[in-house]
Each structure stands twice: as structure tokens, then as C-alpha cells.
CSV table of C-alpha atoms in Angstrom, one decimal:
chain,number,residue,atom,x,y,z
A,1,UNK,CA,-5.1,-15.7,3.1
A,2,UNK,CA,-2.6,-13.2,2.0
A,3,UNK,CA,-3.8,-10.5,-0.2
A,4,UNK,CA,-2.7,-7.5,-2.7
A,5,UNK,CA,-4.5,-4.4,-1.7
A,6,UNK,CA,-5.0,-1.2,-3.5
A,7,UNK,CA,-5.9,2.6,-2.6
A,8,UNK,CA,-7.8,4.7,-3.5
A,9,UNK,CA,-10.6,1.7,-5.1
A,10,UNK,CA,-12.0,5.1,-7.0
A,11,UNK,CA,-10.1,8.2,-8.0
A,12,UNK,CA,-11.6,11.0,-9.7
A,13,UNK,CA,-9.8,13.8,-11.2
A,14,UNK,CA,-8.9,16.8,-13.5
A,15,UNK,CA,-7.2,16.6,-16.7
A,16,UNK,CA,-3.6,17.9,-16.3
A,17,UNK,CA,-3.2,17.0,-12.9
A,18,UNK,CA,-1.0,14.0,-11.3
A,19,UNK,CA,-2.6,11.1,-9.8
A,20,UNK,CA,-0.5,8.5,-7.2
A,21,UNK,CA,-2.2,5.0,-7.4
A,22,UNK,CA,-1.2,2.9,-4.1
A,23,UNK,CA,-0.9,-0.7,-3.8
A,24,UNK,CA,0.7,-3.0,-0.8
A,25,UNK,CA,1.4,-6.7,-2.9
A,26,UNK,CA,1.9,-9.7,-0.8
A,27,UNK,CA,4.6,-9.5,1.9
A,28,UNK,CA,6.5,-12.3,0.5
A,29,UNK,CA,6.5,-11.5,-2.5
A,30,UNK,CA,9.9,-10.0,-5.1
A,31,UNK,CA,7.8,-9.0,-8.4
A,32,UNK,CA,5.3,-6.4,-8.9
A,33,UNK,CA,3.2,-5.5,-11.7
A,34,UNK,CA,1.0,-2.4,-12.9
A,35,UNK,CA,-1.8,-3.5,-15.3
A,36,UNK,CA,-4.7,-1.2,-16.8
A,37,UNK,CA,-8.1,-2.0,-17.9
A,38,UNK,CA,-10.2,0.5,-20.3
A,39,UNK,CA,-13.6,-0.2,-20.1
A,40,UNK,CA,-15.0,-3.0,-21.8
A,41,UNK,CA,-11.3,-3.6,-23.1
A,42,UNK,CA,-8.4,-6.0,-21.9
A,43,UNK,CA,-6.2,-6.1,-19.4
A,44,UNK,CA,-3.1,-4.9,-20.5
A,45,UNK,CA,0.4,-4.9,-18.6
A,46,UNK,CA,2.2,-2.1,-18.1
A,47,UNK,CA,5.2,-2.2,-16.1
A,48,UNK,CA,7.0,-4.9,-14.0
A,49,UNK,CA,9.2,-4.0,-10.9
A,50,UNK,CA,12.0,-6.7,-9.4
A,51,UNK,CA,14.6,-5.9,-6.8
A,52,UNK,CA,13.8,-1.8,-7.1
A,53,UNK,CA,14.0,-1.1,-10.7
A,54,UNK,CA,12.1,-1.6,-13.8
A,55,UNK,CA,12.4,-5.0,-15.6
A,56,UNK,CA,10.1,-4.5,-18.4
A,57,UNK,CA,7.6,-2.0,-19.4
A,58,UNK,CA,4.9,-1.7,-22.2
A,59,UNK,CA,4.6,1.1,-25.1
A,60,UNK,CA,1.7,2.4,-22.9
A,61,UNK,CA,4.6,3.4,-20.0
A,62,UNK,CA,5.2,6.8,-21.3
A,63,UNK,CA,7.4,9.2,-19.9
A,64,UNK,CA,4.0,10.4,-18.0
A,65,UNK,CA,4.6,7.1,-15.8
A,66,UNK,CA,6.6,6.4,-12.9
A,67,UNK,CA,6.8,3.2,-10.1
A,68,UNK,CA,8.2,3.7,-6.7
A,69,UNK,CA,8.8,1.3,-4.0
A,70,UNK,CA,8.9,4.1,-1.4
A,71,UNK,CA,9.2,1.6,1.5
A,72,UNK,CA,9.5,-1.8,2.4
A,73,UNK,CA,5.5,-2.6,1.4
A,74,UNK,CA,4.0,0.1,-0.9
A,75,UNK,CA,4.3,0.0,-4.3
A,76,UNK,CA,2.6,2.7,-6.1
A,77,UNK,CA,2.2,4.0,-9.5
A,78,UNK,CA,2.4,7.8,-10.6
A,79,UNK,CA,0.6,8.9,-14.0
A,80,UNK,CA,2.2,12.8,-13.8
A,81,UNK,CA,-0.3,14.7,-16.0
A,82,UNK,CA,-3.2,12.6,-16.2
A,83,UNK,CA,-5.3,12.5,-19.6
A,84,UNK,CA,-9.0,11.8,-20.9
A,85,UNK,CA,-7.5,8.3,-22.0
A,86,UNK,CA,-6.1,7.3,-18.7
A,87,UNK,CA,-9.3,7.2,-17.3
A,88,UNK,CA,-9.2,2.4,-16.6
A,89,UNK,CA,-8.8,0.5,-14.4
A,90,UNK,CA,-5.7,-0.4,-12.8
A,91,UNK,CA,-5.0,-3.2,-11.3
A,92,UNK,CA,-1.4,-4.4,-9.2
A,93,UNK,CA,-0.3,-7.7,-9.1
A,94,UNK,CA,2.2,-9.5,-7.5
A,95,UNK,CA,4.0,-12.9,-7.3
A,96,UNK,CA,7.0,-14.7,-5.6
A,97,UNK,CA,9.0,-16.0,-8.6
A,98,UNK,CA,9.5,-15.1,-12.2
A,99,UNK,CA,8.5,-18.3,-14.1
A,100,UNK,CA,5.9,-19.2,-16.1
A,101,UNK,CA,4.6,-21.7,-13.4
A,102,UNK,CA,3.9,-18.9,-11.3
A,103,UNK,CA,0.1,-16.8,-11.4
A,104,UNK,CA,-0.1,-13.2,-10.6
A,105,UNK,CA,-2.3,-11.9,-7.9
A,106,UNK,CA,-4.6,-9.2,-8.5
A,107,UNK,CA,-5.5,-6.4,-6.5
A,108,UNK,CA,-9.1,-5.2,-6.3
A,109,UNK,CA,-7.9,-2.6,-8.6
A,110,UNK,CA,-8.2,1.2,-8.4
A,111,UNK,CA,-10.7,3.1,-10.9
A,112,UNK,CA,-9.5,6.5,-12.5
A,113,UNK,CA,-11.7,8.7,-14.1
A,114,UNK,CA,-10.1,11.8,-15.6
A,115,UNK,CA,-12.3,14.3,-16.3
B,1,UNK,CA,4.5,-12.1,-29.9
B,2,UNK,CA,2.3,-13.8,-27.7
B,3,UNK,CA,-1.4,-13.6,-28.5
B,4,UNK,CA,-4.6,-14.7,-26.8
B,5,UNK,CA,-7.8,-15.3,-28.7
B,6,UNK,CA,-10.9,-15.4,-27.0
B,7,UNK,CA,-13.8,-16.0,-29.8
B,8,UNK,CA,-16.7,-15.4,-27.4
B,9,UNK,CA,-17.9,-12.1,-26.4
B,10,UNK,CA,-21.0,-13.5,-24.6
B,11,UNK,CA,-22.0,-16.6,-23.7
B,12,UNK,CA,-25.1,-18.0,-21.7
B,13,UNK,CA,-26.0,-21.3,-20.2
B,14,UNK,CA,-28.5,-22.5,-17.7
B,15,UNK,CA,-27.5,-23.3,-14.5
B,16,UNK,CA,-26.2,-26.2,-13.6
B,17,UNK,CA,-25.4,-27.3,-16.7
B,18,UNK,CA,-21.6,-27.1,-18.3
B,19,UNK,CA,-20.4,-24.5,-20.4
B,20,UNK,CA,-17.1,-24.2,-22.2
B,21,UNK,CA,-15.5,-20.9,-23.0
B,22,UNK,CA,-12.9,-20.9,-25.7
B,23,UNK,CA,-9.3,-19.8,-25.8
B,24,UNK,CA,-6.6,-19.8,-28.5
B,25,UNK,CA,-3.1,-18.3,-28.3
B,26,UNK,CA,-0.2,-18.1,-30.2
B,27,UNK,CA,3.8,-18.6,-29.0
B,28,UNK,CA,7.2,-19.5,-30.4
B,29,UNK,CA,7.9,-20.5,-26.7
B,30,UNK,CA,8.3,-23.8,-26.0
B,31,UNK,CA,7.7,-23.3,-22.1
B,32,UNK,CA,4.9,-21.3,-21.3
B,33,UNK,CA,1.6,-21.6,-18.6
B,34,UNK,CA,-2.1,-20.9,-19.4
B,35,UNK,CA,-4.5,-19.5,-16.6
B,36,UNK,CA,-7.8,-18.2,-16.3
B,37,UNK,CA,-9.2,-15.0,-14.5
B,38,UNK,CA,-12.7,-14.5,-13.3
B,39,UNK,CA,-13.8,-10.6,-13.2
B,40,UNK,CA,-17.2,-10.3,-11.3
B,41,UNK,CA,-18.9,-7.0,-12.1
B,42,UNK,CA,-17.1,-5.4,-9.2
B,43,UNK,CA,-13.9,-5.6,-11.3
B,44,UNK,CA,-11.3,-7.6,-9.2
B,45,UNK,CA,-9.5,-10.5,-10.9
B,46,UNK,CA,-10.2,-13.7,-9.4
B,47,UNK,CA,-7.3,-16.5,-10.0
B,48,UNK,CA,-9.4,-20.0,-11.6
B,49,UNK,CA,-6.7,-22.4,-13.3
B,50,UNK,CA,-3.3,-23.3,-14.2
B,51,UNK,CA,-2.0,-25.6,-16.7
B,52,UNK,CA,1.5,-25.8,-18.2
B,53,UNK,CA,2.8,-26.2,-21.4
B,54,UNK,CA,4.7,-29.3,-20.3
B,55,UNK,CA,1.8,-30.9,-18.1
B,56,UNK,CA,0.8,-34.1,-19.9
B,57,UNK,CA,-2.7,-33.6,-18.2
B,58,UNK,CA,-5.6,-31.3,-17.9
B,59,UNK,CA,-5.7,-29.6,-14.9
B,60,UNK,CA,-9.0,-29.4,-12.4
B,61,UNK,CA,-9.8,-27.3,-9.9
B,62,UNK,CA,-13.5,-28.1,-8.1
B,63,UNK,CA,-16.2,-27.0,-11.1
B,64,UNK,CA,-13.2,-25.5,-13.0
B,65,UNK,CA,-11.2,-27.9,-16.0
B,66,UNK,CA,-9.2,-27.0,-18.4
B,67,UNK,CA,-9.0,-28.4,-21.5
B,68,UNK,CA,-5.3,-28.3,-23.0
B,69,UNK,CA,-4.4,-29.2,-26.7
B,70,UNK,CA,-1.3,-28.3,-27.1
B,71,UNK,CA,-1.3,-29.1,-30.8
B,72,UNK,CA,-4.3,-27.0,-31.7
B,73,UNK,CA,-2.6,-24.1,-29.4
B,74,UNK,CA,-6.1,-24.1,-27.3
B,75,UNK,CA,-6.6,-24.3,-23.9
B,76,UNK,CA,-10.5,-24.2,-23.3
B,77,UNK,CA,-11.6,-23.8,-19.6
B,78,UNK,CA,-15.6,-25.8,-18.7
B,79,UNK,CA,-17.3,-25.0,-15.7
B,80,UNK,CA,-19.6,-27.7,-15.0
B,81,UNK,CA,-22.8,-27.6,-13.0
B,82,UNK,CA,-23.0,-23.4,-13.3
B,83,UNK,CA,-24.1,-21.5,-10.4
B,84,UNK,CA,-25.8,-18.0,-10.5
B,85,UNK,CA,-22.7,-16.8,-9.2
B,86,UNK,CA,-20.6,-17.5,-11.9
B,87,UNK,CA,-21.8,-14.6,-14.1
B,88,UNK,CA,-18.8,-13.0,-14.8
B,89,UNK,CA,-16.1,-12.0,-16.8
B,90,UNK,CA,-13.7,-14.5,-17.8
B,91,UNK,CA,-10.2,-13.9,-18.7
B,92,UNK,CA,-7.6,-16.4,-20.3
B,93,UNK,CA,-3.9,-15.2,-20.2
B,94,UNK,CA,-0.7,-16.8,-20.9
B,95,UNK,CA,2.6,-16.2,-19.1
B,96,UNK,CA,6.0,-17.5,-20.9
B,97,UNK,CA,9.7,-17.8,-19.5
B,98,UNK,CA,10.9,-15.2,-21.7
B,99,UNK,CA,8.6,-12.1,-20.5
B,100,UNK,CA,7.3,-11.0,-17.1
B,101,UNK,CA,4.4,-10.1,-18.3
B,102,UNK,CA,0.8,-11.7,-18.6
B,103,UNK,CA,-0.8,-11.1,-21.9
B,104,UNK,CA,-4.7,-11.0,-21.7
B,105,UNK,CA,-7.2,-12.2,-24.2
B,106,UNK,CA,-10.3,-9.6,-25.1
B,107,UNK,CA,-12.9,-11.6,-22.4
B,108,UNK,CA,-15.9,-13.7,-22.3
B,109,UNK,CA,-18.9,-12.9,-20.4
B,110,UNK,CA,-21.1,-15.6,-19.2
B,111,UNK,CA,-24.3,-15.0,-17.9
B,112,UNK,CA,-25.7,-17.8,-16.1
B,113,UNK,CA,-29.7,-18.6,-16.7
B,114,UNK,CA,-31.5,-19.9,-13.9
């Protein structure tokens, strides 16, 4: 069964410096999604991503944020000068169509810790 | 604004029985769908249940039902006949046809007894 995939599954780094978050959705699929998870907290969405360009984006997708569809299957995420609060998880997701029908699927999620 | 409610931090029940885990949410949409996410404690999201605002009935899949009342804006999901394995975290979210976006409630976790 097709899946979303995600690298690093752990990320650890220094305050200040930039972090690239990688993620390959489902082959098939056209939308793509960038959610975060503080601990104990709840998922919350961040950007969405149809047909190369940003279709909606949260108040948490600061000018410290960026999405990139550098090829045909990555889609990554870019936090340029990482913080103490950015330390979550993030998850990707993907799906085929835009309709409320249609779930997301979830990566396994990457874990940041900024220290 | 859409809004999920989850009421239940924690919740336990002995396995094998049922257990139903609550979910509220607020929309001005009129077409909308309701799922539920497992999160095991190694933190992926694990797709449960679907139902749709315009679905007449509740949907089932295996151990997992949903139970939709539209009028009461709830959409509770029972797991009957809990395993071990279904300690988790669970997740309702709603997706509506004006937004890309899921919107997340705050959680439950079960912890099942055995």
C-alpha cells in the first residue's frame, strides 16, 4: 500500500540555524500539507501546496517558513532560523483531491528539537 | 471558524469491552466530513473513520463506528471489543469544502486495561 514518507524521523539542532524537513507524499497524489505537533498539544496545519504554489497557509507560516517541490516527488519544508518553539512534531500529508470527502495521509512525521 | 471539541483528555476501559470517545465541532458549512486519527506513542497518524455531513448513516469500519448526530453537531467514534493495542492517541478532525485544511481537536488518550 502506497505510503507518505518523511526524513529525517529525528532532527536535532541549534537555535538560529536552518533546518530542511523532507517528505515524498503519495505518487498519485496533487495536494500536499505541512502540519506541526507541539508536545502534548494538537495537530495544527500549516501550509497547503497544489499545482506548485501555496494555496493556504496558517498564522504559524511565518516569513521563517518556506515549501518547495524541488522535483517531481519531494516535498519538503524549510524553517530558516529555527527557534526554541519550533521544536514539534511535523507531520506531511497528502491526498488526491481537494474535497471534504477526501482524508489526508500522514507521514510518520519528523521530530525537531531546537536546542 | 471550524472548531473541534474533544471533552476527554484520558479515558480507560477494560479490554474487550466498548468505549466511546467524544467529539463536538462547530461549522457554518453545510458540507463538511468528520474523521478520526489514531496516534500510537510512536507518533504517526493512523487514518480510523470517515463520515460525511450528508451521509444519512453511521459509518463502520471493523471495531471502529462512528456515531453521527448531525443536529447535536457530534460525531462520537466507539471501539468495541478493545484490544491492548488500541492504547493510543485519538484524534477527531473535520475537513470542510471551503478550506484545505484539517482542523484537529486537543486529543483523547485511551488506555486499554487488560
Amino acid at each position: 500500500e502506497p505510503e507518505v514518507t518523511q526524513t529525517p524521523s529525528h532532527q536535532v539542532t541549534q537555535m538560529g540555524q536552518e533546518v530542511i524537513l523532507r517528505c515524498v507524499p503519495i505518487s498519485n497524489h496533487l495536494y500536499f500539507y505541512w502540519y506541526r505537533q507541539i508536545l502534548g498539544q494538537k495537530v495544527e496545519f500549516l501550509v497547503s501546496f497544489y499545482n506548485n504554489e501555496i494555496s493556504e497557509k496558517s498564522e504559524i507560516f511565518d516569513d521563517q517558513f518556506s515549501v518547495e517541490r524541488p522535483d517531481g516527488s519531494n516535498f519538503t519544508l524549510k524553517i530558516r532560523s529555527t527557534k526554541l518553539e519550533d521544536s514539534a512534531m511535523y507531520f506531511c500529508a497528502s491526498s488526491p483531491r481537494e474535497v471534504h470527502q477526501e482524508t489526508q495521509y500522514f507521514g510518520p512525521g519528523t521530530r525537531l528539537l531546537v536546542l | 471558524a471550524q472548531k473541534i471539541t474533544q471533552t476527554q483528555p484520558g479515558m480507560f476501559v477494560q479490554e474487550k469491552e466498548a468505549v466511546t470517545l467524544d467529539c463536538t465541532y462547530d461549522t457554518s458549512d453545510q458540507s463538511y466530513g468528520l474523521f478520526w486519527y489514531k496516534q500510537p506513542s510512536s507518533g504517526e497518524m493512523i487514518f480510523l473513520i470517515y463520515q460525511g455531513s450528508y451521509d444519512e448513516q453511521n459509518a463502520t469500519e471493523g471495531r471502529y463506528s462512528l456515531n453521527f448526530q448531525k443536529a447535536r453537531k457530534s460525531a462520537n467514534l466507539v471501539i468495541s471489543a478493545s484490544q491492548l493495542g488500541d492504547s493510543a492517541m485519538y484524534f477527531c478532525a473535520m475537513r470542510s469544502n471551503t478550506g484545505n485544511q484539517f482542523y484537529f481537536g486537543t486529543g483523547t488518550s485511551l488506555t486499554v486495561i487488560p
